[in-house]
PDB file of C-alpha atoms and ligand atoms in Angstrom:
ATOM      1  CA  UNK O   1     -22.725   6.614 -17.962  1.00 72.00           C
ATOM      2  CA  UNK O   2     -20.474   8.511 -19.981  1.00 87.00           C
ATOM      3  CA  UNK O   3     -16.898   6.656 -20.946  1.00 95.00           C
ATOM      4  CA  UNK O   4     -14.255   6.740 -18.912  1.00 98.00           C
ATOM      5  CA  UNK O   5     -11.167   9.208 -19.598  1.00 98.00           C
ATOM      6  CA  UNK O   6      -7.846   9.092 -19.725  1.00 98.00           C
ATOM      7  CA  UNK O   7      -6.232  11.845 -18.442  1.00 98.00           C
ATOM      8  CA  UNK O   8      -2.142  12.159 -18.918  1.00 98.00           C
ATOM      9  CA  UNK O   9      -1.540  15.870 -17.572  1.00 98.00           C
ATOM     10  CA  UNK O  10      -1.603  17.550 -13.692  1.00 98.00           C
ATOM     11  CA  UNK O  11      -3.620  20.494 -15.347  1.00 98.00           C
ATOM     12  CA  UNK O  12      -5.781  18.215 -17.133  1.00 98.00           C
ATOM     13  CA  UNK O  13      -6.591  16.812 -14.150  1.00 99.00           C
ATOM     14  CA  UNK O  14      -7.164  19.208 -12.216  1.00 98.00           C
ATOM     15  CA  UNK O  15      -9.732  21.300 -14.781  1.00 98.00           C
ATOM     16  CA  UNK O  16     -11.501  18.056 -14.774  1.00 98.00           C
ATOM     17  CA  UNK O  17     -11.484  17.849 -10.798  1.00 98.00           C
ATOM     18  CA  UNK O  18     -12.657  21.439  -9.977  1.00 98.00           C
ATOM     19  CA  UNK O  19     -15.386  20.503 -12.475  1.00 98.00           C
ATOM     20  CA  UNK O  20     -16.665  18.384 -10.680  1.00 98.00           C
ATOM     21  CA  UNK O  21     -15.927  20.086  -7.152  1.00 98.00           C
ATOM     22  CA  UNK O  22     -17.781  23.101  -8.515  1.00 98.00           C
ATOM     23  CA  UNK O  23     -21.052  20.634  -9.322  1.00 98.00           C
ATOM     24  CA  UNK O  24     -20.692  19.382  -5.504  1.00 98.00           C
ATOM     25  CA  UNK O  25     -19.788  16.078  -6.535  1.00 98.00           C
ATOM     26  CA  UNK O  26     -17.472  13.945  -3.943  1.00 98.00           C
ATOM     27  CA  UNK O  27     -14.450  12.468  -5.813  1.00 99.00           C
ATOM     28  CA  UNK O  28     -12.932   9.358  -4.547  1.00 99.00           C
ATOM     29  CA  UNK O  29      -9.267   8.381  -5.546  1.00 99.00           C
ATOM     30  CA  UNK O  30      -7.484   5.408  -5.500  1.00 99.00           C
ATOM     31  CA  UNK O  31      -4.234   5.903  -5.954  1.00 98.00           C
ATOM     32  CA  UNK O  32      -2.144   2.794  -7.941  1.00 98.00           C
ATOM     33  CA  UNK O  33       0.602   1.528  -9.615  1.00 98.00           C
ATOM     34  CA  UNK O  34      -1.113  -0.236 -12.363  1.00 98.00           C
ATOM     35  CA  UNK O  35      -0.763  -4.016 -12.817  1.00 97.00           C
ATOM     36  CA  UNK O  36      -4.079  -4.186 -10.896  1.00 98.00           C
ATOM     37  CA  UNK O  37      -5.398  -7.530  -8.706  1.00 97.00           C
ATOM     38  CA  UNK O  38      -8.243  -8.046  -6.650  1.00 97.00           C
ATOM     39  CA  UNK O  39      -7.231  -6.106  -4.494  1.00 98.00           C
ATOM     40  CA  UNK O  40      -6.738  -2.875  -6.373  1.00 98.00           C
ATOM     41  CA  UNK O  41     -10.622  -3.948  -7.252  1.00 98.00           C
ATOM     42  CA  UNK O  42     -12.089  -3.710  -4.287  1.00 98.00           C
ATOM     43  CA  UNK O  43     -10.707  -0.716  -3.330  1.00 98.00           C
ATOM     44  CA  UNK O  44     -12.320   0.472  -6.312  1.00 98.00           C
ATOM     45  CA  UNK O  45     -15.521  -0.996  -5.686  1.00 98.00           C
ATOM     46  CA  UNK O  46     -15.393   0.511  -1.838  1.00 98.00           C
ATOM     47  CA  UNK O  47     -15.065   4.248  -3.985  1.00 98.00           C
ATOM     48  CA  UNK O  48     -17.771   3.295  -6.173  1.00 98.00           C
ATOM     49  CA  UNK O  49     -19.712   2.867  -3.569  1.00 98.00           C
ATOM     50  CA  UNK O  50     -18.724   6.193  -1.621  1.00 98.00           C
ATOM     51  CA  UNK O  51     -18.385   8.743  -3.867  1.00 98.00           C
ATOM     52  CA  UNK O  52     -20.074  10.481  -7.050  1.00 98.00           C
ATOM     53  CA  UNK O  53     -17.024  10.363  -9.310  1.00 98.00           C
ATOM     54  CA  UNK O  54     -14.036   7.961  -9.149  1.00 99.00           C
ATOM     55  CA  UNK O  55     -10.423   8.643  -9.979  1.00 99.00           C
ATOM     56  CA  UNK O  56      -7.651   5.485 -10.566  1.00 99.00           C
ATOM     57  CA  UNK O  57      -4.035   7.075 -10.924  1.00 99.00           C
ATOM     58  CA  UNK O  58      -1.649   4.702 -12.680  1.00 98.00           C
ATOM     59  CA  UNK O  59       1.509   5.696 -12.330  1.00 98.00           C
ATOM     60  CA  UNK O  60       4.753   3.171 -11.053  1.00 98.00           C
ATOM     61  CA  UNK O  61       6.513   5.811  -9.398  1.00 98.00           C
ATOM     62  CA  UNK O  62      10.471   6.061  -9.982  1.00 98.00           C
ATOM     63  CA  UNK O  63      11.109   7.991  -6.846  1.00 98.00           C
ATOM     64  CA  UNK O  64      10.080   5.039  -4.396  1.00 98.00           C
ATOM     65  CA  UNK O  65      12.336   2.605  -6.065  1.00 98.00           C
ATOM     66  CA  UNK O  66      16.291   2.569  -4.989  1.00 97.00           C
ATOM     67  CA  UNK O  67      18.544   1.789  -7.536  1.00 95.00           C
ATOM     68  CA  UNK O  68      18.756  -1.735  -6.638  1.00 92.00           C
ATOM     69  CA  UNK O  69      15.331  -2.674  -6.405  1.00 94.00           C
ATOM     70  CA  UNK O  70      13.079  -3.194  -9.273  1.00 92.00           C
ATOM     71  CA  UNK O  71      11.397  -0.085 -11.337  1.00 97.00           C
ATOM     72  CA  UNK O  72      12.290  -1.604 -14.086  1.00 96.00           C
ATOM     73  CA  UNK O  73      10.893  -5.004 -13.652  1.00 94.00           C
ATOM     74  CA  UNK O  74       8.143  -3.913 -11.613  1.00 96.00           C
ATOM     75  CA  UNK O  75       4.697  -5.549 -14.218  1.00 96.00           C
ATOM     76  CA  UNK O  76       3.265  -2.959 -15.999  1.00 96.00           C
ATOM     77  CA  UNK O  77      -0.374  -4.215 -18.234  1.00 97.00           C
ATOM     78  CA  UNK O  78      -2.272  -0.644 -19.227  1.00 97.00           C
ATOM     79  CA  UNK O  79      -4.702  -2.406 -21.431  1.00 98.00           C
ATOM     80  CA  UNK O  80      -5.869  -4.829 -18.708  1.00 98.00           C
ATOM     81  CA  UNK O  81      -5.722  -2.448 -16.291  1.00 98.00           C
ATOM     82  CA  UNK O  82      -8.137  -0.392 -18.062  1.00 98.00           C
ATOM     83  CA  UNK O  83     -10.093  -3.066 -18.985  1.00 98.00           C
ATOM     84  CA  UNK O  84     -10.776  -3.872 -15.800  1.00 98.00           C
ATOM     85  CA  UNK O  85     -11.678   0.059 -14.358  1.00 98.00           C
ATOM     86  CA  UNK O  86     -14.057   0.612 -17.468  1.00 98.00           C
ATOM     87  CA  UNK O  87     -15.928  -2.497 -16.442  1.00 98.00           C
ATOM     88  CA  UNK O  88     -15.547  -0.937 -12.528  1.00 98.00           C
ATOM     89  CA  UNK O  89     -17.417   1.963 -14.015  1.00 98.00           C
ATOM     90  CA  UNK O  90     -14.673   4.219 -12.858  1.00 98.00           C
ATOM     91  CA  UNK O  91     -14.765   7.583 -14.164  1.00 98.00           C
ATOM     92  CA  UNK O  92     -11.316   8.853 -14.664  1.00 99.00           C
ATOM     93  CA  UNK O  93      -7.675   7.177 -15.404  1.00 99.00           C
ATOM     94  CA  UNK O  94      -4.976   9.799 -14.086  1.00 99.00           C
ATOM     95  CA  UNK O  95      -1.892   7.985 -15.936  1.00 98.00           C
ATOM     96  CA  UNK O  96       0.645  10.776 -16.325  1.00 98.00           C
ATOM     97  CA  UNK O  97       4.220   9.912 -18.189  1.00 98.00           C
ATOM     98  CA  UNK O  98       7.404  10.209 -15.998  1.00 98.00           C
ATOM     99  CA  UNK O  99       7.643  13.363 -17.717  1.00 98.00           C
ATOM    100  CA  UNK O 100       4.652  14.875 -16.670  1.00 98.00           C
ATOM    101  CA  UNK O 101       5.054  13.920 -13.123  1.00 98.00           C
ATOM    102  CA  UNK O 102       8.767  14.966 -12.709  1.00 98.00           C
ATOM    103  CA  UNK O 103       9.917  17.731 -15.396  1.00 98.00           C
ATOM    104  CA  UNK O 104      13.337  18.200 -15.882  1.00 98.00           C
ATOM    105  CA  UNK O 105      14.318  20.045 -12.802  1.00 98.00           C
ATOM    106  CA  UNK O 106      12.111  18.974 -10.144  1.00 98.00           C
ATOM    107  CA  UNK O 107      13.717  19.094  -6.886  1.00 98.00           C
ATOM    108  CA  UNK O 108      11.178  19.105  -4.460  1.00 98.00           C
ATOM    109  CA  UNK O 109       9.832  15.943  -1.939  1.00 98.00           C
ATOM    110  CA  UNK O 110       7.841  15.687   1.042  1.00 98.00           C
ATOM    111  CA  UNK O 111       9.600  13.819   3.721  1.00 98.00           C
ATOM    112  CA  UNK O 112       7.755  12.420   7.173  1.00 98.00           C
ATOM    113  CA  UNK O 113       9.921  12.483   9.711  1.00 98.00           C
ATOM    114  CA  UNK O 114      10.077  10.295  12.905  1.00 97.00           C
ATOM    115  CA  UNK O 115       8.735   6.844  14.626  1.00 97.00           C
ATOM    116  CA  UNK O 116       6.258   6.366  11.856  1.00 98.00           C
ATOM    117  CA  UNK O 117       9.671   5.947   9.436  1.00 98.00           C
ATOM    118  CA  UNK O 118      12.145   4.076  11.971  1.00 98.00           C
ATOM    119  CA  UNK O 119      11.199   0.368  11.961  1.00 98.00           C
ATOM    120  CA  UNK O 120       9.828  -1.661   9.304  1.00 98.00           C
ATOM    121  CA  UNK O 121      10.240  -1.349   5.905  1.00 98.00           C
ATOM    122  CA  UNK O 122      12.094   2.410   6.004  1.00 98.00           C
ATOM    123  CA  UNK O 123      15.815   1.439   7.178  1.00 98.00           C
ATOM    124  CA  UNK O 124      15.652  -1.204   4.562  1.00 98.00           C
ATOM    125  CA  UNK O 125      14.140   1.211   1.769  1.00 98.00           C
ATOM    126  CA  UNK O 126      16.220   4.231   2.004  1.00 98.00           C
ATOM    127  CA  UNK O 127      14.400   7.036   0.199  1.00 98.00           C
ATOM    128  CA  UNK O 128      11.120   4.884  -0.382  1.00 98.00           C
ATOM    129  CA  UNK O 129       8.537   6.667   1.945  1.00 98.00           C
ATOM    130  CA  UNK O 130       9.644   9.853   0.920  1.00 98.00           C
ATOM    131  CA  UNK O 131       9.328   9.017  -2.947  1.00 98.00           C
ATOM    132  CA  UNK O 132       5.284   7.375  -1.866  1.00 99.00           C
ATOM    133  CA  UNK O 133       5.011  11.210  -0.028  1.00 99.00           C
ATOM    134  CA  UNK O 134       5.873  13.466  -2.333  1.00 99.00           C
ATOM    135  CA  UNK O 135       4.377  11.358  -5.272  1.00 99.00           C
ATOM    136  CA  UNK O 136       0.556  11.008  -3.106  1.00 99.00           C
ATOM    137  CA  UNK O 137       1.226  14.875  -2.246  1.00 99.00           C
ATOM    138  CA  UNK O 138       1.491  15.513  -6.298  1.00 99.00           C
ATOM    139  CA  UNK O 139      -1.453  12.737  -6.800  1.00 99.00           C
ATOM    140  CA  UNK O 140      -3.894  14.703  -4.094  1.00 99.00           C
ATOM    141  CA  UNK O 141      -3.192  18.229  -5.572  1.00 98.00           C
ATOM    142  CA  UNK O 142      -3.598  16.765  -9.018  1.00 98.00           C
ATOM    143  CA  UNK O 143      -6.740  15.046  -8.109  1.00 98.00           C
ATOM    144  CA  UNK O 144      -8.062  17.076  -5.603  1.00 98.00           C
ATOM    145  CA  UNK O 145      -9.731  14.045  -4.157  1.00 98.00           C
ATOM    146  CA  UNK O 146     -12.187  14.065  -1.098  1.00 98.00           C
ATOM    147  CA  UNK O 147     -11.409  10.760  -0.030  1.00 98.00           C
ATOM    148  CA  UNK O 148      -8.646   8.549  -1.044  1.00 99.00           C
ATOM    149  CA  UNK O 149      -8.507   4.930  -0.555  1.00 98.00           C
ATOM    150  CA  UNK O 150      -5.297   2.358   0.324  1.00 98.00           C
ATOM    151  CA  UNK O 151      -4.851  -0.818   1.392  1.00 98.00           C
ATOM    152  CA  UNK O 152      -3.303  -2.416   4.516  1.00 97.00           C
ATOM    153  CA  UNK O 153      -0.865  -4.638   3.466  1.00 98.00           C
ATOM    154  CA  UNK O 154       1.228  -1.821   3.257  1.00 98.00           C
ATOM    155  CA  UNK O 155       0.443  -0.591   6.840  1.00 98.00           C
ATOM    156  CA  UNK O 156       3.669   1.607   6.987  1.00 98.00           C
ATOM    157  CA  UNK O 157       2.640   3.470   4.005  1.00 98.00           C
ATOM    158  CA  UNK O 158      -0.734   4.019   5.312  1.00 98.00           C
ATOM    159  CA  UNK O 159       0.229   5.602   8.589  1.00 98.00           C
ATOM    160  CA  UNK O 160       2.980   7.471   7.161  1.00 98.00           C
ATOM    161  CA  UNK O 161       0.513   8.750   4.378  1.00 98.00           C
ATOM    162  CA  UNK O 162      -2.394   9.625   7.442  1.00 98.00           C
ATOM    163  CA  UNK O 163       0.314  11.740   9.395  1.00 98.00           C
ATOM    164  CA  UNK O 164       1.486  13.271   5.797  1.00 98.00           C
ATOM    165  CA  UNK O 165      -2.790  14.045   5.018  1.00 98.00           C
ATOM    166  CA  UNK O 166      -3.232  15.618   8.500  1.00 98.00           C
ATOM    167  CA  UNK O 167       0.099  17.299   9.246  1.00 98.00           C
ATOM    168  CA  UNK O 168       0.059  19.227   5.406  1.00 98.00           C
ATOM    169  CA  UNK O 169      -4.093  20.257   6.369  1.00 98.00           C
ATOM    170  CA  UNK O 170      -5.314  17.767   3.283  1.00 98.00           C
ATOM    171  CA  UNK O 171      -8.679  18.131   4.274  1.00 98.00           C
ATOM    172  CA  UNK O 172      -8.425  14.314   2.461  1.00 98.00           C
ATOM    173  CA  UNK O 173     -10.680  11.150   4.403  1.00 98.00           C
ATOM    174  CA  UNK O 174      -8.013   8.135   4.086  1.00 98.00           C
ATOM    175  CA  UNK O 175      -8.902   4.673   4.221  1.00 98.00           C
ATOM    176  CA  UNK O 176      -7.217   1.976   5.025  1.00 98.00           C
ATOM    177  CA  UNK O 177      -9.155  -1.334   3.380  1.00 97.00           C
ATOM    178  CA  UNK O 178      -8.585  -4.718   5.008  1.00 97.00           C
ATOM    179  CA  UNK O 179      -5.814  -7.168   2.499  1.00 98.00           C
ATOM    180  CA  UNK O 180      -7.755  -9.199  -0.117  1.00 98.00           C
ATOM    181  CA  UNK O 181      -5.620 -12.630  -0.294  1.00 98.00           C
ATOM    182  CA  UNK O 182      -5.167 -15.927  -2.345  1.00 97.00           C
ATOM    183  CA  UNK O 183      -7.325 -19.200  -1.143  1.00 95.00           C
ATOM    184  CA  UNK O 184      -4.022 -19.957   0.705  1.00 95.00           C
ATOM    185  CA  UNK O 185      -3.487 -17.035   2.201  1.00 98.00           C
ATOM    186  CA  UNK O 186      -1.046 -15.142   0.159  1.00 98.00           C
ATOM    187  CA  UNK O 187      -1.632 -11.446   0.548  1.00 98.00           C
ATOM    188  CA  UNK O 188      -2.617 -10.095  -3.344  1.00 98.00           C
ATOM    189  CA  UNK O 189       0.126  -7.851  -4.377  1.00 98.00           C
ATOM    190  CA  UNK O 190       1.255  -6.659  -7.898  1.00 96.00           C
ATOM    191  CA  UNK O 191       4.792  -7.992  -6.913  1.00 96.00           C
ATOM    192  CA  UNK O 192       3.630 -11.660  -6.825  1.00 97.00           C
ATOM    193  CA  UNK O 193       3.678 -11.939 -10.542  1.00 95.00           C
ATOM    194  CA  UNK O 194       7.184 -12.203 -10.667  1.00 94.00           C
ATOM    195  CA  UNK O 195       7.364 -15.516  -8.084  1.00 97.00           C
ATOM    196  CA  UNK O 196       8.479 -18.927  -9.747  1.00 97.00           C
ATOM    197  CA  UNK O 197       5.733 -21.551  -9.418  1.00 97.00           C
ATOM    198  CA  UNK O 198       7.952 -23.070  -6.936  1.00 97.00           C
ATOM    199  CA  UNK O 199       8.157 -19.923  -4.476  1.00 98.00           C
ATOM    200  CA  UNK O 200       4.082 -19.072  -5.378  1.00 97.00           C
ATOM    201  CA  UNK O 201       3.843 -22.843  -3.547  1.00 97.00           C
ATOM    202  CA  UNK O 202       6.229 -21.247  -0.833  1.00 98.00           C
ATOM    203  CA  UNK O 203       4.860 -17.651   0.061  1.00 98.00           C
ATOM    204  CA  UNK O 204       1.951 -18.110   2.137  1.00 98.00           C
ATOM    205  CA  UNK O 205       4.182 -19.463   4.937  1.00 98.00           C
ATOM    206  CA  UNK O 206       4.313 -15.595   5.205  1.00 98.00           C
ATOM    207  CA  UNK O 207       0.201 -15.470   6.453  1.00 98.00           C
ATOM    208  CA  UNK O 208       0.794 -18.872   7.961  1.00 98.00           C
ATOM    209  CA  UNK O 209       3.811 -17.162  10.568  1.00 98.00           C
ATOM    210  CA  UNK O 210       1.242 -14.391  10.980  1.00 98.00           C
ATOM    211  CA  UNK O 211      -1.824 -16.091  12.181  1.00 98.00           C
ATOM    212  CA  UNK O 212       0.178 -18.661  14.202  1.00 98.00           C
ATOM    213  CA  UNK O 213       1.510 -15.372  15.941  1.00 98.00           C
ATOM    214  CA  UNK O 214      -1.824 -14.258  16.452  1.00 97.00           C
ATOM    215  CA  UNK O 215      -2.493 -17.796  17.474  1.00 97.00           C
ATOM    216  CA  UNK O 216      -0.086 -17.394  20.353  1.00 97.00           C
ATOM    217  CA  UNK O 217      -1.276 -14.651  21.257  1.00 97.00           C
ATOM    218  CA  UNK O 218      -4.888 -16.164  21.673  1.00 95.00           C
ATOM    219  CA  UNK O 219      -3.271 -18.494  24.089  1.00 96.00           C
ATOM    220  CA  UNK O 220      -2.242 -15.580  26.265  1.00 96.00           C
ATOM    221  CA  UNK O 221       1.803 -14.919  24.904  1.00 97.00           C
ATOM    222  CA  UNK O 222       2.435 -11.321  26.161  1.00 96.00           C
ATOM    223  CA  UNK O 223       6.094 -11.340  25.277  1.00 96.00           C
ATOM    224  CA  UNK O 224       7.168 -10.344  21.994  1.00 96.00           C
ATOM    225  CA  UNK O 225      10.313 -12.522  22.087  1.00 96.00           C
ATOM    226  CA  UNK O 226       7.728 -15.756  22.824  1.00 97.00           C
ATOM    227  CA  UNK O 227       5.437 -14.127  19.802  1.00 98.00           C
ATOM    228  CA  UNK O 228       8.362 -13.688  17.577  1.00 98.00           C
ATOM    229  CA  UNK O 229       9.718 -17.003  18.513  1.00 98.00           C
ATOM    230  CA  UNK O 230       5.842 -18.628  17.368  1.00 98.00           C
ATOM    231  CA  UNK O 231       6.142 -16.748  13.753  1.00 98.00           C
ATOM    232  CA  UNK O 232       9.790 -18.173  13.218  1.00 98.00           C
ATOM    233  CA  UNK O 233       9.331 -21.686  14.163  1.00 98.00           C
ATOM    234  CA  UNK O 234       6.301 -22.001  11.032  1.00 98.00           C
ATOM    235  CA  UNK O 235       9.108 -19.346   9.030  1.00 98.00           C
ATOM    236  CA  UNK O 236      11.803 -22.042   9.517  1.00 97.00           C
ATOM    237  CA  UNK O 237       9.603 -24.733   7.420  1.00 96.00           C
ATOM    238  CA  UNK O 238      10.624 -22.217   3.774  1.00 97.00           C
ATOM    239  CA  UNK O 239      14.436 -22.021   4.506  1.00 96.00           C
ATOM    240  CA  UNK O 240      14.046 -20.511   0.317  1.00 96.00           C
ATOM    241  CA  UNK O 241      11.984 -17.642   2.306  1.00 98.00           C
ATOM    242  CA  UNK O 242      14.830 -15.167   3.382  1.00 98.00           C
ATOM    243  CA  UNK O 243      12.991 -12.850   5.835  1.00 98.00           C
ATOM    244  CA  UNK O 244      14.156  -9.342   5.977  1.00 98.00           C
ATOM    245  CA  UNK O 245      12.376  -8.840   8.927  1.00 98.00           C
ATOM    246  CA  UNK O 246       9.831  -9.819  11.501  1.00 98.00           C
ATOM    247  CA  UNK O 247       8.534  -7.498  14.107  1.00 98.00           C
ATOM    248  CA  UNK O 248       6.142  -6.729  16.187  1.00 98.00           C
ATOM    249  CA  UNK O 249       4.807  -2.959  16.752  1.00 98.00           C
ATOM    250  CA  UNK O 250       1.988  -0.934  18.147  1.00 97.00           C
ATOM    251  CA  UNK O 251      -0.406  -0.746  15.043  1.00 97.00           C
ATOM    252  CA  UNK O 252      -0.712   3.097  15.092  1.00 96.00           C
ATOM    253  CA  UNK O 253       2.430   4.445  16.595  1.00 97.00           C
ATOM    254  CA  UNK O 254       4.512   1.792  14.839  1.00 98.00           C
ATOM    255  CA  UNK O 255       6.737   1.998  17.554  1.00 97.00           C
ATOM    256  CA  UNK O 256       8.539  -1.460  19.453  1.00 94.00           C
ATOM    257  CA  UNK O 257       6.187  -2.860  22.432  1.00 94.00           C
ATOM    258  CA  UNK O 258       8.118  -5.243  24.768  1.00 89.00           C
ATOM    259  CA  UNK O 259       4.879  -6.481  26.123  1.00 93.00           C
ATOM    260  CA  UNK O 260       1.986  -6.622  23.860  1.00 96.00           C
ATOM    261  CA  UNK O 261      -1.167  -4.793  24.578  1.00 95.00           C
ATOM    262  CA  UNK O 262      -3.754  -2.566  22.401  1.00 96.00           C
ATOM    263  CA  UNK O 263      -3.505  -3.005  18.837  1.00 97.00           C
ATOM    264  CA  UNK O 264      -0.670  -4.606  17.877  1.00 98.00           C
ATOM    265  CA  UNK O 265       0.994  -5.027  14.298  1.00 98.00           C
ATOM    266  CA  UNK O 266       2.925  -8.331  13.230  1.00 98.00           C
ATOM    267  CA  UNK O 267       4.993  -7.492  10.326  1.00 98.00           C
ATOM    268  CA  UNK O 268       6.606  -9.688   7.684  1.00 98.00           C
ATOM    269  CA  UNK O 269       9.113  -8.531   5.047  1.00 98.00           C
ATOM    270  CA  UNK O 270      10.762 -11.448   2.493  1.00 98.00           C
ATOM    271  CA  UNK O 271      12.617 -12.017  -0.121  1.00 98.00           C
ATOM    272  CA  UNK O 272      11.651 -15.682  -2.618  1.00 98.00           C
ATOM    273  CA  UNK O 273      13.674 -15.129  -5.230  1.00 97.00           C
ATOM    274  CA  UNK O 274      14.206 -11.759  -6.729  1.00 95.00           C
ATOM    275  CA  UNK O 275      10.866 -10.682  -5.593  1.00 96.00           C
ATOM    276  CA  UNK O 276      10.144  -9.077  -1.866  1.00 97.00           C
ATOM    277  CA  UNK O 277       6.532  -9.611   0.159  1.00 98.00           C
ATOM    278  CA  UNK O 278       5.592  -7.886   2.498  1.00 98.00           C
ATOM    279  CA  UNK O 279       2.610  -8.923   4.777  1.00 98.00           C
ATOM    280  CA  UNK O 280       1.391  -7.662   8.868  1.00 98.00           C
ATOM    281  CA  UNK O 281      -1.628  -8.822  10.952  1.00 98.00           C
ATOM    282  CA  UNK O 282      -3.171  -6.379  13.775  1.00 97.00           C
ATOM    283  CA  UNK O 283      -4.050  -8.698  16.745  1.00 96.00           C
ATOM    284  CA  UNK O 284      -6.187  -6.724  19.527  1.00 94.00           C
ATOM    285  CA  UNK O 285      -4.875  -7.415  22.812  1.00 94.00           C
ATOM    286  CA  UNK O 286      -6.969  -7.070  25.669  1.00 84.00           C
ATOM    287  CA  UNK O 287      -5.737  -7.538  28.543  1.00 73.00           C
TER     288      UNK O 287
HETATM  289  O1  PAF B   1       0.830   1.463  -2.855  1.00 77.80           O
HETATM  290  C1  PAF B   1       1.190   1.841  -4.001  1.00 77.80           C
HETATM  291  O2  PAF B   1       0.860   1.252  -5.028  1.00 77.80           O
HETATM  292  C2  PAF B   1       2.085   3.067  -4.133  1.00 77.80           C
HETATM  293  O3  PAF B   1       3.020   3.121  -3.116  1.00 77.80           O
HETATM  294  C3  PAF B   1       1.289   4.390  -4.236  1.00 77.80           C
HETATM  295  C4  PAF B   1       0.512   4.694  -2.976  1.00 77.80           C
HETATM  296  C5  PAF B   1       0.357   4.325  -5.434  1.00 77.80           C
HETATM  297  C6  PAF B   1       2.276   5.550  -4.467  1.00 77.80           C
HETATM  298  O4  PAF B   1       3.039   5.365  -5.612  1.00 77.80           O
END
C-alpha cells in the first residue's frame, strides 16, 4: 500500500482527486475536525470498506465558531490523528492551513435556508450551519468525493448538509453513521476532552434523559409535553448540567410534532462547564 499523503492545498487536492477519478476509482471522504475518537474511526473504517481510495480532511473550521464559543480551545493533536489514519490505511490527509482555505478576501458562503435551520442547535449558533456549508461545499469541490461520510450525533448538520448535497446537484452519496458512545453512554465527541473528571461522571445523564424518553414512549406517551416531561425528570438528577435545550422533532423535517408519530428525533443540547454536548435519539413511532 503506498504511504499515506498529506495534502495542504485545494489544487493539490484536487490533481490528486481527478487522478484517481480518471483511473475509475470511488473516493470516499470523511470530512473532520481533527482530534479524532472512536468515532471519527469508524467512520473511517465504514469508507475503507466502501470505497477504493479514502480521503480524511482535518481542518477545525473558524467560520462555524461565533466569537464566544471555543475555536481557540477547541483540542487540536495532528500527530495522533495521523497516527491513527496511517494505521486506518487511509490514503490521503486533506489538512489545509486557515490560509489556504480562506485567502485574504474570501467573501463567499453557502447558506441553507428554512425548517432544516429553525430549531435546534441554529438559533443558539448564529452563523454555525452556514460556516459547516460553505466549509463541506469547499471540502467536496476540493475532494471531489463520491461518497462522504458523517455521523449522527450531529443530526442537524447532517440534514442540513443532505438538503445542501442535493439542492447544489453534488452528485455526492451522504451517510449518516449511527453515534459510537462511552460504556456509560456518553456520546464520543472531540468536545468531551475538555470535561472535568467531575462533569465526565455527570454527562451521560444526557443518553440517560434520551432513552428514558424513548422509554416513555415504549409505554405508549404520544404527547411531547408527557415525553419532554420523562427526559427532564432523569435531567433534574445533574442540576451542574445546564440544558440549552430539549426538544422533540420529526427526524427528517426537523420540524415541531405535537403528537409523536413516524420517526421522531429527541434532542439534547448542554452546557457542564465550559464545554457544550450535544446528543438526539430517533424513536420510530408506530402507531
Ligand atoms: O462535524 C464536524 O466535525 C464539522 O462540522 C465538519 C463537518 C467537519 C465541518 O467542519
Amino acid at each position: 500500500m503506498a504511504a499515506m499523503k498529506i495534502v495542504r492545498t485545494i489544487p493539490a487536492m484536487q490533481a490528486l482527486a481527478d487522478r484517481w477519478r480518471r483511473r475509475g476509482l470511488v473516493v470516499g471522504l470523511v470530512p473532520t475536525m481533527g482530534a479524532l475518537h472512536a468515532g471519527h474511526l469508524s467512520l473511517v473504517r465504514a469508507a475503507r470498506r466502501a470505497c477504493d481510495r479514502v480521503v480524511v480532511s482535518i481542518f477545525v473550521n473558524p467560520l462555524q465558531f461565533g466569537p464566544a464559543e471555543d475555536y481557540g480551545r477547541y483540542p487540536r493533536a495532528p500527530g495522533r490523528d495521523r497516527r491513527a489514519l496511517a494505521r486506518a490505511g487511509v490514503d490521503a490527509v486533506f489538512s489545509p492551513s486557515v490560509g489556504a482555505m480562506y485567502p485574504t478576501g474570501h467573501a463567499t458562503g453557502v447558506e441553507v435556508t428554512g425548517p432544516l435551520v429553525a430549531r435546534l442547535c441554529a438559533p443558539r449558533r448564529p452563523g454555525h450551519f452556514r460556516g459547516v456549508a460553505t466549509v463541506v461545499t469547499m471540502l467536496f469541490h476540493a475532494v471531489r468525493p463520491h461518497v462522504a461520510w458523517f455521523g449522527r450525533k450531529d443530526a442537524q448538520q447532517a440534514a442540513v448538509l443532505r438538503r445542501l448535497t442535493r439542492d447544489l446537484g453534488f452528485g455526492i452519496r451522504i451517510v449518516v453513521a449511527p453515534t459510537v458512545r462511552e460504556p456509560g453512554g456518553l456520546a464520543m465527541s472531540s468536545r468531551n476532552a475538555g470535561l472535568s473528571a467531575g462533569d465526565r461522571r455527570r454527562a451521560p445523564v444526557l443518553f440517560r434523559a434520551l432513552r428514558a424518553g424513548r422509554e416513555a414512549v415504549g409505554r405508549g406517551v404520544r404527547r411531547r409535553a408527557g415525553v419532554l416531561a420523562a427526559m427532564r425528570r432523569v435531567l433534574a438528577a445533574e442540576p451542574r448540567v445546564r440544558v440549552q435545550y430539549l426538544d422533540i422533532v420529526d427526524a427528517d423535517t426537523l420540524e415541531p410534532i405535537p403528537r409523536l408519530r413516524g420517526r421522531v428525533l429527541l434532542a439534547v443540547a448542554a452546557h457542564l462547564g465550559r464545554t457544550r454536548l450535544i446528543d438526539n435519539l430517533v424513536c420510530r413511532v408506530s402507531r
